[in-house]
């Protein structure tokens, strides 16, 4: 199917003018499809998998790492899970070459926000503040921003400012 799509694309999918691509896959269990996409990702310019609910156990991550978008509330419905703690999130979060990004999907339908998605994951997987910050770093690195490293530096700078403000406020409370 991917090769057929490449043949239909003007100039072929390998000439995507440098635009990064997200492929929505893994919303249902189809290990073969996900493996095929990952094996062709670099050639086709695919940088992320979107709405990924299911990952095969024997997948190879393209060189340089790979972005995975999850939408926990939507995934919960799509995966027909009774509880978010059964979500694949924790396994993917711990993979050394996956850059996980937590997102929302159809806020009107699912009545969620990025804050609620992160809170729900924190509750289900006992995430700490540092875990949440690391997730945001991972999301920045998987973003399609023209300079994710510069964006990450800005994030780190703002985080330091916030931590300094919180420490100063705590010191004032003690006095």
PDB file of C-alpha atoms in Angstrom:
ATOM      1  CA  UNK A   1       0.000   0.000   0.000  1.00  0.00           C
ATOM      2  CA  UNK A   2       2.848   2.410   0.806  1.00  0.00           C
ATOM      3  CA  UNK A   3       4.561   1.757  -2.516  1.00  0.00           C
ATOM      4  CA  UNK A   4       1.294   2.387  -4.362  1.00  0.00           C
ATOM      5  CA  UNK A   5       0.876   5.698  -2.523  1.00  0.00           C
ATOM      6  CA  UNK A   6       4.449   6.679  -3.377  1.00  0.00           C
ATOM      7  CA  UNK A   7       3.760   6.027  -7.064  1.00  0.00           C
ATOM      8  CA  UNK A   8       0.623   8.218  -6.961  1.00  0.00           C
ATOM      9  CA  UNK A   9       2.325  11.143  -5.220  1.00  0.00           C
ATOM     10  CA  UNK A  10       3.610  13.884  -7.538  1.00  0.00           C
ATOM     11  CA  UNK A  11       7.374  13.438  -7.654  1.00  0.00           C
ATOM     12  CA  UNK A  12       7.135  10.388  -5.379  1.00  0.00           C
ATOM     13  CA  UNK A  13       6.911  10.486  -1.606  1.00  0.00           C
ATOM     14  CA  UNK A  14      10.699  10.573  -1.337  1.00  0.00           C
ATOM     15  CA  UNK A  15      10.580  14.098  -2.802  1.00  0.00           C
ATOM     16  CA  UNK A  16       8.347  15.624  -0.159  1.00  0.00           C
ATOM     17  CA  UNK A  17      10.193  18.962  -0.300  1.00  0.00           C
ATOM     18  CA  UNK A  18      11.568  18.362   3.174  1.00  0.00           C
ATOM     19  CA  UNK A  19       8.158  18.441   4.812  1.00  0.00           C
ATOM     20  CA  UNK A  20       8.006  15.985   7.700  1.00  0.00           C
ATOM     21  CA  UNK A  21       5.204  13.445   7.622  1.00  0.00           C
ATOM     22  CA  UNK A  22       3.080  11.871  10.332  1.00  0.00           C
ATOM     23  CA  UNK A  23       1.331   8.622   9.437  1.00  0.00           C
ATOM     24  CA  UNK A  24      -1.689   7.631  11.469  1.00  0.00           C
ATOM     25  CA  UNK A  25      -1.288   3.943  12.138  1.00  0.00           C
ATOM     26  CA  UNK A  26      -1.491   1.466  14.946  1.00  0.00           C
ATOM     27  CA  UNK A  27      -4.979   2.558  15.940  1.00  0.00           C
ATOM     28  CA  UNK A  28      -5.963  -1.086  15.562  1.00  0.00           C
ATOM     29  CA  UNK A  29      -3.608  -3.984  16.067  1.00  0.00           C
ATOM     30  CA  UNK A  30      -1.852  -4.504  12.737  1.00  0.00           C
ATOM     31  CA  UNK A  31       1.776  -5.326  13.459  1.00  0.00           C
ATOM     32  CA  UNK A  32       2.596  -5.882   9.776  1.00  0.00           C
ATOM     33  CA  UNK A  33       1.391  -2.410   8.777  1.00  0.00           C
ATOM     34  CA  UNK A  34       3.359  -0.674  11.533  1.00  0.00           C
ATOM     35  CA  UNK A  35       6.518  -2.668  10.728  1.00  0.00           C
ATOM     36  CA  UNK A  36       6.180  -1.843   7.008  1.00  0.00           C
ATOM     37  CA  UNK A  37       5.780   1.853   7.759  1.00  0.00           C
ATOM     38  CA  UNK A  38       8.738   1.925  10.147  1.00  0.00           C
ATOM     39  CA  UNK A  39      10.945   0.042   7.681  1.00  0.00           C
ATOM     40  CA  UNK A  40      10.213   2.659   4.989  1.00  0.00           C
ATOM     41  CA  UNK A  41      10.035   5.704   7.251  1.00  0.00           C
ATOM     42  CA  UNK A  42      13.374   7.250   6.389  1.00  0.00           C
ATOM     43  CA  UNK A  43      12.931   6.764   2.647  1.00  0.00           C
ATOM     44  CA  UNK A  44       9.400   8.213   2.686  1.00  0.00           C
ATOM     45  CA  UNK A  45      10.149  11.128   5.031  1.00  0.00           C
ATOM     46  CA  UNK A  46       7.916   9.785   7.820  1.00  0.00           C
ATOM     47  CA  UNK A  47       8.992  11.328  11.129  1.00  0.00           C
ATOM     48  CA  UNK A  48       6.148  10.304  13.449  1.00  0.00           C
ATOM     49  CA  UNK A  49       3.361   7.825  13.943  1.00  0.00           C
ATOM     50  CA  UNK A  50       0.108   9.444  14.976  1.00  0.00           C
ATOM     51  CA  UNK A  51      -2.648   8.104  17.238  1.00  0.00           C
ATOM     52  CA  UNK A  52      -0.530   5.073  17.844  1.00  0.00           C
ATOM     53  CA  UNK A  53      -2.378   2.624  20.093  1.00  0.00           C
ATOM     54  CA  UNK A  54      -0.573  -0.593  19.259  1.00  0.00           C
ATOM     55  CA  UNK A  55       3.107  -1.191  18.595  1.00  0.00           C
ATOM     56  CA  UNK A  56       4.486  -4.582  17.632  1.00  0.00           C
ATOM     57  CA  UNK A  57       6.912  -6.126  20.089  1.00  0.00           C
ATOM     58  CA  UNK A  58       9.565  -6.673  17.412  1.00  0.00           C
ATOM     59  CA  UNK A  59       9.725  -3.233  15.780  1.00  0.00           C
ATOM     60  CA  UNK A  60      12.906  -1.491  14.637  1.00  0.00           C
ATOM     61  CA  UNK A  61      13.142   2.238  15.260  1.00  0.00           C
ATOM     62  CA  UNK A  62      14.599   4.185  12.318  1.00  0.00           C
ATOM     63  CA  UNK A  63      18.094   5.563  12.835  1.00  0.00           C
ATOM     64  CA  UNK A  64      18.086   8.789  14.820  1.00  0.00           C
ATOM     65  CA  UNK A  65      14.922   7.977  16.750  1.00  0.00           C
ATOM     66  CA  UNK A  66      11.274   8.351  15.919  1.00  0.00           C
ATOM     67  CA  UNK A  67       8.278  10.325  17.128  1.00  0.00           C
ATOM     68  CA  UNK A  68       5.123   8.702  18.446  1.00  0.00           C
ATOM     69  CA  UNK A  69       1.953  10.700  19.112  1.00  0.00           C
ATOM     70  CA  UNK A  70      -0.492   9.366  21.628  1.00  0.00           C
ATOM     71  CA  UNK A  71      -3.878  10.799  22.522  1.00  0.00           C
ATOM     72  CA  UNK A  72      -4.668   8.971  25.785  1.00  0.00           C
ATOM     73  CA  UNK A  73      -8.417   9.649  26.015  1.00  0.00           C
ATOM     74  CA  UNK A  74      -8.986   8.859  22.337  1.00  0.00           C
ATOM     75  CA  UNK A  75      -6.688   5.832  22.580  1.00  0.00           C
ATOM     76  CA  UNK A  76      -8.634   4.601  25.601  1.00  0.00           C
ATOM     77  CA  UNK A  77     -11.810   4.584  23.509  1.00  0.00           C
ATOM     78  CA  UNK A  78     -10.148   3.160  20.367  1.00  0.00           C
ATOM     79  CA  UNK A  79      -8.401   0.418  22.352  1.00  0.00           C
ATOM     80  CA  UNK A  80     -11.578  -0.325  24.333  1.00  0.00           C
ATOM     81  CA  UNK A  81      -9.644  -0.244  27.593  1.00  0.00           C
ATOM     82  CA  UNK A  82     -11.318  -0.269  30.985  1.00  0.00           C
ATOM     83  CA  UNK A  83      -8.515   1.778  32.510  1.00  0.00           C
ATOM     84  CA  UNK A  84      -5.699   3.944  31.175  1.00  0.00           C
ATOM     85  CA  UNK A  85      -3.186   1.890  33.174  1.00  0.00           C
ATOM     86  CA  UNK A  86      -3.537  -0.782  30.443  1.00  0.00           C
ATOM     87  CA  UNK A  87      -2.371   1.685  27.783  1.00  0.00           C
ATOM     88  CA  UNK A  88       0.967   1.001  26.046  1.00  0.00           C
ATOM     89  CA  UNK A  89       2.250   4.410  27.194  1.00  0.00           C
ATOM     90  CA  UNK A  90       4.717   3.197  29.819  1.00  0.00           C
ATOM     91  CA  UNK A  91       6.462   0.745  27.481  1.00  0.00           C
ATOM     92  CA  UNK A  92       6.786   3.384  24.778  1.00  0.00           C
ATOM     93  CA  UNK A  93       7.907   6.057  27.257  1.00  0.00           C
ATOM     94  CA  UNK A  94      10.796   3.863  28.381  1.00  0.00           C
ATOM     95  CA  UNK A  95      12.003   3.012  24.856  1.00  0.00           C
ATOM     96  CA  UNK A  96      15.364   4.771  24.385  1.00  0.00           C
ATOM     97  CA  UNK A  97      14.789   5.758  20.733  1.00  0.00           C
ATOM     98  CA  UNK A  98      11.137   6.816  20.753  1.00  0.00           C
ATOM     99  CA  UNK A  99      10.233  10.463  21.239  1.00  0.00           C
ATOM    100  CA  UNK A 100       6.790  10.357  22.761  1.00  0.00           C
ATOM    101  CA  UNK A 101       4.357  13.227  22.370  1.00  0.00           C
ATOM    102  CA  UNK A 102       1.147  13.451  24.398  1.00  0.00           C
ATOM    103  CA  UNK A 103      -1.679  15.131  22.493  1.00  0.00           C
ATOM    104  CA  UNK A 104      -5.416  15.649  22.519  1.00  0.00           C
ATOM    105  CA  UNK A 105      -7.822  14.447  19.882  1.00  0.00           C
ATOM    106  CA  UNK A 106     -11.156  16.080  19.151  1.00  0.00           C
ATOM    107  CA  UNK A 107     -11.590  18.113  22.337  1.00  0.00           C
ATOM    108  CA  UNK A 108     -15.289  18.519  21.583  1.00  0.00           C
ATOM    109  CA  UNK A 109     -15.927  14.799  21.427  1.00  0.00           C
ATOM    110  CA  UNK A 110     -13.596  13.670  24.209  1.00  0.00           C
ATOM    111  CA  UNK A 111     -13.816  16.735  26.478  1.00  0.00           C
ATOM    112  CA  UNK A 112     -10.090  16.727  27.246  1.00  0.00           C
ATOM    113  CA  UNK A 113      -7.135  19.105  27.199  1.00  0.00           C
ATOM    114  CA  UNK A 114      -3.383  18.593  27.193  1.00  0.00           C
ATOM    115  CA  UNK A 115      -3.421  19.276  30.921  1.00  0.00           C
ATOM    116  CA  UNK A 116      -6.085  16.621  31.555  1.00  0.00           C
ATOM    117  CA  UNK A 117      -4.282  14.112  29.311  1.00  0.00           C
ATOM    118  CA  UNK A 118      -1.026  14.613  31.239  1.00  0.00           C
ATOM    119  CA  UNK A 119      -2.874  14.467  34.576  1.00  0.00           C
ATOM    120  CA  UNK A 120      -4.597  11.225  33.586  1.00  0.00           C
ATOM    121  CA  UNK A 121      -1.264   9.676  32.561  1.00  0.00           C
ATOM    122  CA  UNK A 122       0.356  10.909  35.785  1.00  0.00           C
ATOM    123  CA  UNK A 123      -2.393   9.271  37.817  1.00  0.00           C
ATOM    124  CA  UNK A 124      -2.416   5.998  35.875  1.00  0.00           C
ATOM    125  CA  UNK A 125       1.374   5.587  35.794  1.00  0.00           C
ATOM    126  CA  UNK A 126       2.469   7.403  38.971  1.00  0.00           C
ATOM    127  CA  UNK A 127       4.393  10.014  36.998  1.00  0.00           C
ATOM    128  CA  UNK A 128       6.395  12.649  38.821  1.00  0.00           C
ATOM    129  CA  UNK A 129       6.843  16.293  37.850  1.00  0.00           C
ATOM    130  CA  UNK A 130      10.218  15.328  36.376  1.00  0.00           C
ATOM    131  CA  UNK A 131       8.523  12.626  34.272  1.00  0.00           C
ATOM    132  CA  UNK A 132       6.057  15.189  32.903  1.00  0.00           C
ATOM    133  CA  UNK A 133       8.893  17.614  32.108  1.00  0.00           C
ATOM    134  CA  UNK A 134      10.755  14.819  30.315  1.00  0.00           C
ATOM    135  CA  UNK A 135       7.627  14.033  28.285  1.00  0.00           C
ATOM    136  CA  UNK A 136       7.491  17.671  27.207  1.00  0.00           C
ATOM    137  CA  UNK A 137      11.158  17.564  26.207  1.00  0.00           C
ATOM    138  CA  UNK A 138      10.446  14.457  24.161  1.00  0.00           C
ATOM    139  CA  UNK A 139       7.462  16.168  22.511  1.00  0.00           C
ATOM    140  CA  UNK A 140       9.614  19.160  21.575  1.00  0.00           C
ATOM    141  CA  UNK A 141      12.232  16.894  19.994  1.00  0.00           C
ATOM    142  CA  UNK A 142       9.545  15.104  17.975  1.00  0.00           C
ATOM    143  CA  UNK A 143       7.963  18.372  16.855  1.00  0.00           C
ATOM    144  CA  UNK A 144       8.117  19.663  13.308  1.00  0.00           C
ATOM    145  CA  UNK A 145       9.561  22.949  14.527  1.00  0.00           C
ATOM    146  CA  UNK A 146      12.355  24.084  12.178  1.00  0.00           C
ATOM    147  CA  UNK A 147      14.819  24.065  15.075  1.00  0.00           C
ATOM    148  CA  UNK A 148      13.654  21.735  17.853  1.00  0.00           C
ATOM    149  CA  UNK A 149      16.972  22.114  19.693  1.00  0.00           C
ATOM    150  CA  UNK A 150      16.491  25.895  19.884  1.00  0.00           C
ATOM    151  CA  UNK A 151      12.924  25.365  21.049  1.00  0.00           C
ATOM    152  CA  UNK A 152      14.190  22.932  23.686  1.00  0.00           C
ATOM    153  CA  UNK A 153      16.724  25.517  24.866  1.00  0.00           C
ATOM    154  CA  UNK A 154      13.896  28.064  25.252  1.00  0.00           C
ATOM    155  CA  UNK A 155      11.853  25.494  27.186  1.00  0.00           C
ATOM    156  CA  UNK A 156      14.805  24.782  29.503  1.00  0.00           C
ATOM    157  CA  UNK A 157      15.361  28.514  30.038  1.00  0.00           C
ATOM    158  CA  UNK A 158      11.695  29.075  30.942  1.00  0.00           C
ATOM    159  CA  UNK A 159      11.743  26.031  33.198  1.00  0.00           C
ATOM    160  CA  UNK A 160      14.758  27.408  35.062  1.00  0.00           C
ATOM    161  CA  UNK A 161      13.002  30.772  35.475  1.00  0.00           C
ATOM    162  CA  UNK A 162       9.894  29.025  36.813  1.00  0.00           C
ATOM    163  CA  UNK A 163      11.951  26.931  39.235  1.00  0.00           C
ATOM    164  CA  UNK A 164      13.811  30.036  40.429  1.00  0.00           C
ATOM    165  CA  UNK A 165      10.503  31.852  41.019  1.00  0.00           C
ATOM    166  CA  UNK A 166       9.105  28.883  42.928  1.00  0.00           C
ATOM    167  CA  UNK A 167      12.245  28.621  45.071  1.00  0.00           C
ATOM    168  CA  UNK A 168      12.133  32.349  45.839  1.00  0.00           C
ATOM    169  CA  UNK A 169       8.466  32.125  46.792  1.00  0.00           C
ATOM    170  CA  UNK A 170       9.194  29.163  49.070  1.00  0.00           C
ATOM    171  CA  UNK A 171      12.026  31.093  50.749  1.00  0.00           C
ATOM    172  CA  UNK A 172       9.703  34.068  51.313  1.00  0.00           C
ATOM    173  CA  UNK A 173       7.110  31.755  52.857  1.00  0.00           C
ATOM    174  CA  UNK A 174       9.732  30.517  55.318  1.00  0.00           C
ATOM    175  CA  UNK A 175      10.653  34.065  56.398  1.00  0.00           C
TER     176      UNK A 175
END
